[in-house]
C-alpha positions as a Markdown table, in Angstrom:
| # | Residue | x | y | z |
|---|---|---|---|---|
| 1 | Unk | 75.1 | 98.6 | -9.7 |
| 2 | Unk | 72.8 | 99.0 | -6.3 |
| 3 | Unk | 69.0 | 99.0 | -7.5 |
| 4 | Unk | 67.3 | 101.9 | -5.7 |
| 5 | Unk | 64.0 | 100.2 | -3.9 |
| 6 | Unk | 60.7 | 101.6 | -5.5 |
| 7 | Unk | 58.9 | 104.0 | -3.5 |
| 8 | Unk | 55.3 | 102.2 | -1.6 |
| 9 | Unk | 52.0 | 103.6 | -3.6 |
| 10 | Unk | 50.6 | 106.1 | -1.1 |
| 11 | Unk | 47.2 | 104.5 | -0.1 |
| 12 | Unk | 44.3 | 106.6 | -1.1 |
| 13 | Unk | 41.0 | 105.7 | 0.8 |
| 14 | Unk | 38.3 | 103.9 | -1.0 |
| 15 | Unk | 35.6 | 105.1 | -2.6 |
| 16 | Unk | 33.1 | 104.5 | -0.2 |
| 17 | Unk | 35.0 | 106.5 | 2.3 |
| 18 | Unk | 35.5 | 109.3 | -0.2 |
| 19 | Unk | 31.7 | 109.4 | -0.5 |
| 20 | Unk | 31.1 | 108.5 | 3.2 |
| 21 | Unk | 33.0 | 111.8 | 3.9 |
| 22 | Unk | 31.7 | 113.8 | 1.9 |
| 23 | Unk | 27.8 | 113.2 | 2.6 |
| 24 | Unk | 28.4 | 113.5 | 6.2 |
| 25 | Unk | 30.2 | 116.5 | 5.8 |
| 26 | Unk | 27.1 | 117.9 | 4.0 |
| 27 | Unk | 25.1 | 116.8 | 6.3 |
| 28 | Unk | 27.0 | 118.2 | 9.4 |
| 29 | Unk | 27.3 | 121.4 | 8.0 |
| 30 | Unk | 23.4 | 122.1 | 6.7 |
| 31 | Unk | 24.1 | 121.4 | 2.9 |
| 32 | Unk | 21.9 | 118.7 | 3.4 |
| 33 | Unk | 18.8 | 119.6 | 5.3 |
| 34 | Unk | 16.9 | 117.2 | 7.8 |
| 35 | Unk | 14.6 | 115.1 | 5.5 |
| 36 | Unk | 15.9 | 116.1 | 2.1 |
| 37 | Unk | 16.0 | 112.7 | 0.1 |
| 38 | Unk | 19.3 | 111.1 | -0.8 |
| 39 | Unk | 19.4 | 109.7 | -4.2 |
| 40 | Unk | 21.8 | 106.7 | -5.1 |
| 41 | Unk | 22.0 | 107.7 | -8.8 |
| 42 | Unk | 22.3 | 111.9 | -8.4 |
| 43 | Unk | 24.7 | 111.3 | -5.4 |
| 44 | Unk | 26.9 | 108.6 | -7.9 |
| 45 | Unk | 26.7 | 111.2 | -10.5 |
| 46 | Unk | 27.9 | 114.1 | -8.4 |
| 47 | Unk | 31.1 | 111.8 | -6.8 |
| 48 | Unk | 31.8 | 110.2 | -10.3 |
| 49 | Unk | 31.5 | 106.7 | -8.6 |
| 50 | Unk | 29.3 | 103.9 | -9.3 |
| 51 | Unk | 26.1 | 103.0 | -6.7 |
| 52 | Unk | 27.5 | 100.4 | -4.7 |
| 53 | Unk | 29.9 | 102.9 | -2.7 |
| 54 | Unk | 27.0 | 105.8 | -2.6 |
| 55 | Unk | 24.7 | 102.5 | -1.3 |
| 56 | Unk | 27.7 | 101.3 | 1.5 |
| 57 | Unk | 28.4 | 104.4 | 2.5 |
| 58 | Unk | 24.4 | 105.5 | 2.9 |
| 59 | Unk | 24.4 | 102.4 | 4.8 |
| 60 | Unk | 26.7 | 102.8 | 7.2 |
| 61 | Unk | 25.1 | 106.7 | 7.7 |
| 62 | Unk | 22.0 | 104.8 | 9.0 |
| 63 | Unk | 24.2 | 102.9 | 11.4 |
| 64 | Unk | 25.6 | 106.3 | 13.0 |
| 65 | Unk | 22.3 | 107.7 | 12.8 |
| 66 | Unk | 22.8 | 110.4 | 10.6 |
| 67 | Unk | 20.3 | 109.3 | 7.8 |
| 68 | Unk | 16.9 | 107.2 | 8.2 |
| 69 | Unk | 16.4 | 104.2 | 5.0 |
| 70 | Unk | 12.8 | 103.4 | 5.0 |
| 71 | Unk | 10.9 | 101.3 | 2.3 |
| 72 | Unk | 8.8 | 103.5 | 0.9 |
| 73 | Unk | 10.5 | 106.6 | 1.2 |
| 74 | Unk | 13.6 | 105.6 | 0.2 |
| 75 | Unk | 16.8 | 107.3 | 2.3 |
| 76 | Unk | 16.2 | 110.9 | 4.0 |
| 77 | Unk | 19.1 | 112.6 | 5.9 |
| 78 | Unk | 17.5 | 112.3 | 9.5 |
| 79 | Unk | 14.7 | 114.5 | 11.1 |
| 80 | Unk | 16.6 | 116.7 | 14.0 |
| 81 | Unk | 13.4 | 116.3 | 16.7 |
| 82 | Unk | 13.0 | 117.4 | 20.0 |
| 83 | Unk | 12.9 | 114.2 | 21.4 |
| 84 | Unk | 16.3 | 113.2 | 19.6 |
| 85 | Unk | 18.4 | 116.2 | 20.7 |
| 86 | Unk | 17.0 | 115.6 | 24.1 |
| 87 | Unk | 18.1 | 112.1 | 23.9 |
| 88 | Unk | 21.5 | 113.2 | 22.0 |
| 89 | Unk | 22.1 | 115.6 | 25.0 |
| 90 | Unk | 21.2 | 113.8 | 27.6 |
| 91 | Unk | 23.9 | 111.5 | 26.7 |
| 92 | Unk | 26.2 | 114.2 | 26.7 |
| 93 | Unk | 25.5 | 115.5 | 29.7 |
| 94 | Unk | 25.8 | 112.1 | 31.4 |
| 95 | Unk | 29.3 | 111.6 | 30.3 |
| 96 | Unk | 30.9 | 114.8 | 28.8 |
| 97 | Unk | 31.3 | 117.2 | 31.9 |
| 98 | Unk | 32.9 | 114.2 | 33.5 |
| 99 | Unk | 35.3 | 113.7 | 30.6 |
| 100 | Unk | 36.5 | 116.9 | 31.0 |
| 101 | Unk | 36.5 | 116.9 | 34.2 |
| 102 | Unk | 39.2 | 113.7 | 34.3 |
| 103 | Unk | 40.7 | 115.4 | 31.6 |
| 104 | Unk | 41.9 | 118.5 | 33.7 |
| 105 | Unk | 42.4 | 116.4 | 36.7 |
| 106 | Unk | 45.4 | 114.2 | 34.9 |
| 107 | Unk | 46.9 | 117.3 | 33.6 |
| 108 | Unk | 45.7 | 116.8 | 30.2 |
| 109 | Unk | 47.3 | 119.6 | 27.4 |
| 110 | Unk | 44.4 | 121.7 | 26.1 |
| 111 | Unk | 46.0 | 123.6 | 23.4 |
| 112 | Unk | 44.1 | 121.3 | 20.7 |
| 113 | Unk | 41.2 | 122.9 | 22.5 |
| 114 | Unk | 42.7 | 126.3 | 21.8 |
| 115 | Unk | 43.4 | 125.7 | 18.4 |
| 116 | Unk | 39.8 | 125.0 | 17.7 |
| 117 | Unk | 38.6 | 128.0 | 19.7 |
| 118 | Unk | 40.6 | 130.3 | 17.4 |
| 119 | Unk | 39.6 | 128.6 | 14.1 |
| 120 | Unk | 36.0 | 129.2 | 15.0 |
| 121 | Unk | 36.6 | 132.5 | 15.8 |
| 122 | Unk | 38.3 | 133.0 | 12.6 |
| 123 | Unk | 35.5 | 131.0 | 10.7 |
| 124 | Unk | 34.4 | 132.9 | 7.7 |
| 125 | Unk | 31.1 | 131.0 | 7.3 |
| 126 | Unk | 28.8 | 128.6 | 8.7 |
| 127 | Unk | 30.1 | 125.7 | 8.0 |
| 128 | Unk | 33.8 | 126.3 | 9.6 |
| 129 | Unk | 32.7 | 127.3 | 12.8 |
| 130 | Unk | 30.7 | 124.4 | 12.7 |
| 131 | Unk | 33.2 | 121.9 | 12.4 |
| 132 | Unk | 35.7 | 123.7 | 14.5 |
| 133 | Unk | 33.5 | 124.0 | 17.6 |
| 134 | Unk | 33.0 | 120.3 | 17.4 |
| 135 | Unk | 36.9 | 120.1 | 17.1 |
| 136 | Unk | 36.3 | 122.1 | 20.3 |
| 137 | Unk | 34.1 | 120.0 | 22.4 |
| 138 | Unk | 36.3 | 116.7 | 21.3 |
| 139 | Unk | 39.5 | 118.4 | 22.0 |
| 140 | Unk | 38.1 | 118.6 | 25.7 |
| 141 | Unk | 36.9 | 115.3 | 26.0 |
| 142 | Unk | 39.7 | 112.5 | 24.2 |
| 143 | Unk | 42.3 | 113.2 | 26.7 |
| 144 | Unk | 39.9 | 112.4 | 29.8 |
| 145 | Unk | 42.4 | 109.0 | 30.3 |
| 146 | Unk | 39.6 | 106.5 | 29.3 |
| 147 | Unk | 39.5 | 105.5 | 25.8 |
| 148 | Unk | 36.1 | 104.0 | 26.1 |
| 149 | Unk | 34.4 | 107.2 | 27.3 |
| 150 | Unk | 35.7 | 109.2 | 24.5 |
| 151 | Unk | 34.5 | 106.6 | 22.0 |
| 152 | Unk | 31.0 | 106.5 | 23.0 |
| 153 | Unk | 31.3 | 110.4 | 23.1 |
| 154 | Unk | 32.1 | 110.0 | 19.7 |
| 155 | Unk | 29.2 | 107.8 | 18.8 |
| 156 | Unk | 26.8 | 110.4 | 19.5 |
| 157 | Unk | 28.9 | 113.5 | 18.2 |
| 158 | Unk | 27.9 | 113.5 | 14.9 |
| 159 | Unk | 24.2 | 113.3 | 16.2 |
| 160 | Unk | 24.9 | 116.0 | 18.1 |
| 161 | Unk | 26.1 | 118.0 | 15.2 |
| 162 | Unk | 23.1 | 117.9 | 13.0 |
| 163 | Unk | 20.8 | 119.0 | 16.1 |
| 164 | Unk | 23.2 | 121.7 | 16.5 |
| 165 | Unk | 23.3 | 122.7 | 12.5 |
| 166 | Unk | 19.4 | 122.5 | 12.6 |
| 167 | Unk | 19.1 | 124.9 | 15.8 |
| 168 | Unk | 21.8 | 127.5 | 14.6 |
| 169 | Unk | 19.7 | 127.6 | 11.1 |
| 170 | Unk | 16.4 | 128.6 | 13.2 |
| 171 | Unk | 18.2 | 130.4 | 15.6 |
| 172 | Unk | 21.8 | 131.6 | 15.2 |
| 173 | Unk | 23.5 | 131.7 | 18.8 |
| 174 | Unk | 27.4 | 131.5 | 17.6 |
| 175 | Unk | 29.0 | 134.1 | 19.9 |
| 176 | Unk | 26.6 | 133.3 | 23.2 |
| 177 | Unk | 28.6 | 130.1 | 22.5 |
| 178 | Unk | 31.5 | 131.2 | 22.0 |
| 179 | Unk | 31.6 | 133.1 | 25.2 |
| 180 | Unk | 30.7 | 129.8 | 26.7 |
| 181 | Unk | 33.5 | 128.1 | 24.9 |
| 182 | Unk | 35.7 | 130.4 | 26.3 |
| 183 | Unk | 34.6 | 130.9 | 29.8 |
| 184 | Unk | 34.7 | 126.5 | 29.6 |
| 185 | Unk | 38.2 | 126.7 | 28.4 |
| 186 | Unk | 39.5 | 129.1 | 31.0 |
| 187 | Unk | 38.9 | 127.0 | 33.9 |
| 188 | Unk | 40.0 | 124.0 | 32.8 |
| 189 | Unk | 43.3 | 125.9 | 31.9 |
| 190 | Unk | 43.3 | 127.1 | 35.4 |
| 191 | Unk | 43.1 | 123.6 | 36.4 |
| 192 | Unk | 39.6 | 124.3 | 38.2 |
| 193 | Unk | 38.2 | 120.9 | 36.9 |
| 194 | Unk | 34.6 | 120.5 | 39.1 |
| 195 | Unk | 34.5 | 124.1 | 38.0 |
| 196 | Unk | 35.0 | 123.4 | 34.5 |
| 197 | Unk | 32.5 | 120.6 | 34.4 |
| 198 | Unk | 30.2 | 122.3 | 35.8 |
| 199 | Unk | 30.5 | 125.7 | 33.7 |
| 200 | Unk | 30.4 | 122.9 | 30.3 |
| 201 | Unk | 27.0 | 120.9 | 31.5 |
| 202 | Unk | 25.2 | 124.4 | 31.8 |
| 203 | Unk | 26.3 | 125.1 | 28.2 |
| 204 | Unk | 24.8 | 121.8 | 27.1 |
| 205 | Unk | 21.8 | 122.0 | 29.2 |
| 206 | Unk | 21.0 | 125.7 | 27.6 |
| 207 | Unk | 21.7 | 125.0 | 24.4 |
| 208 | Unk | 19.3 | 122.1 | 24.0 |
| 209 | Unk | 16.6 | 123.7 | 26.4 |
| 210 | Unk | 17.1 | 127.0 | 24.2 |
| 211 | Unk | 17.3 | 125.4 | 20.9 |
| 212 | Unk | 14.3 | 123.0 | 21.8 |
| 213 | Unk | 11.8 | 123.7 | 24.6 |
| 214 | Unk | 9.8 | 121.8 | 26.4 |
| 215 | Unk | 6.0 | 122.7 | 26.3 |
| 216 | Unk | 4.2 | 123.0 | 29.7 |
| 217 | Unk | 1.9 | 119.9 | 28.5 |
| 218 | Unk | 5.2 | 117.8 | 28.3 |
| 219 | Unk | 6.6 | 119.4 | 31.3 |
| 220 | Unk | 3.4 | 118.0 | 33.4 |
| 221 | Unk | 3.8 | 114.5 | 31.9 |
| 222 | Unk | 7.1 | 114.3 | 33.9 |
């Protein structure tokens, strides 16, 4: 008689990443707000885990930037500042328009891009759209031929997330954006890539000059 083999376990990810997950998606999508305090015990209690994930995966928060550990105030999800989503975007507007633009120069499919444009038109609440226009902006840049460049666009995407969630909570601006969005992905459908670029930089540039302005005393300084 021929022993059927037994079927591989399906992995399951680890409790750290479970709770990794789910406090950055809090985070990302305004559940937690900039500065609210993040609790080893309450945040064991709520997962049903033990501290040492909630304390690894708090930890590796700090190293994406997403929360701030200090001694004496214990660990805060991090302050969305001026002077960070200025540094956040200039990064992006360094490198992302010219993602996009390689992107649509190589022929790159866009219909990820697409997908995510529909999704956040569809969104029912805040926290959708959220995550689908940054399914959006990363759909434009990961196919840009350069692995490298889309990583470090990565490194500062979720940054860029909770200056975005902090600015739509002050001042909603979903459908200028989505006009934007649209207008972006036209042209690079077209295959107008300098076009494309430059129609995406002006989004970033507005959003982060809208969402956080410069006083004239700061303007003078530079």
């Amino acid at each position: 008689m021929t022993s059927v083999p037994m079927p591989m376990p399906i992995p399951i990810p680890s409790r750290t990443q479970y709770v990794l997950d789910a406090i950055k998606h809090r985070i990302l999508t305004g559940q937690l707000t900039p500065g609210q305090a993040l609790v080893e015990t309450e945040l064991a209690a709520q997962f049903g885990v033990s501290k040492t994930p909630v304390r690894e995966a708090l930890k590796t928060l700090a190293g994406t930037g997403l929360v701030v550990m200090s001694q004496y105030k214990g660990v805060t999800v991090r302050m969305a500042d001026a002077d960070m989503a200025r540094e956040v975007y200039d990064v992006r507007l360094l490198l992302e328009p010219e993602a996009l633009r390689r992107a649509v120069r190589r022929g790159a499919s866009l219909d990820s891009a697409r997908d995510a444009l529909t999704r956040a038109d569809d969104a029912t609440d805040a926290a959708e759209r959220s995550l689908a226009n940054r399914e959006f902006h990363r759909a434009l840049y990961v196919p840009c031929g350069n692995p490298l460049l889309g990583r470090m666009l990565d490194e500062v995407r979720d940054q860029a997330a909770l200056v975005a969630a902090v600015a739509w909570a002050a001042q909603p601006s979903w459908e200028r954006e989505a006009a934007e969005h649209r207008e972006i992905l036209r042209l690079a459908v077209e295959g107008d890539a300098d076009a494309a670029a430059r129609a995406l930089h002006a989004h970033i540039a507005s959003f982060v000059q809208r969402s956080f302005p410069e006083s004239p005393q700061q303007e003078g300084q530079e």
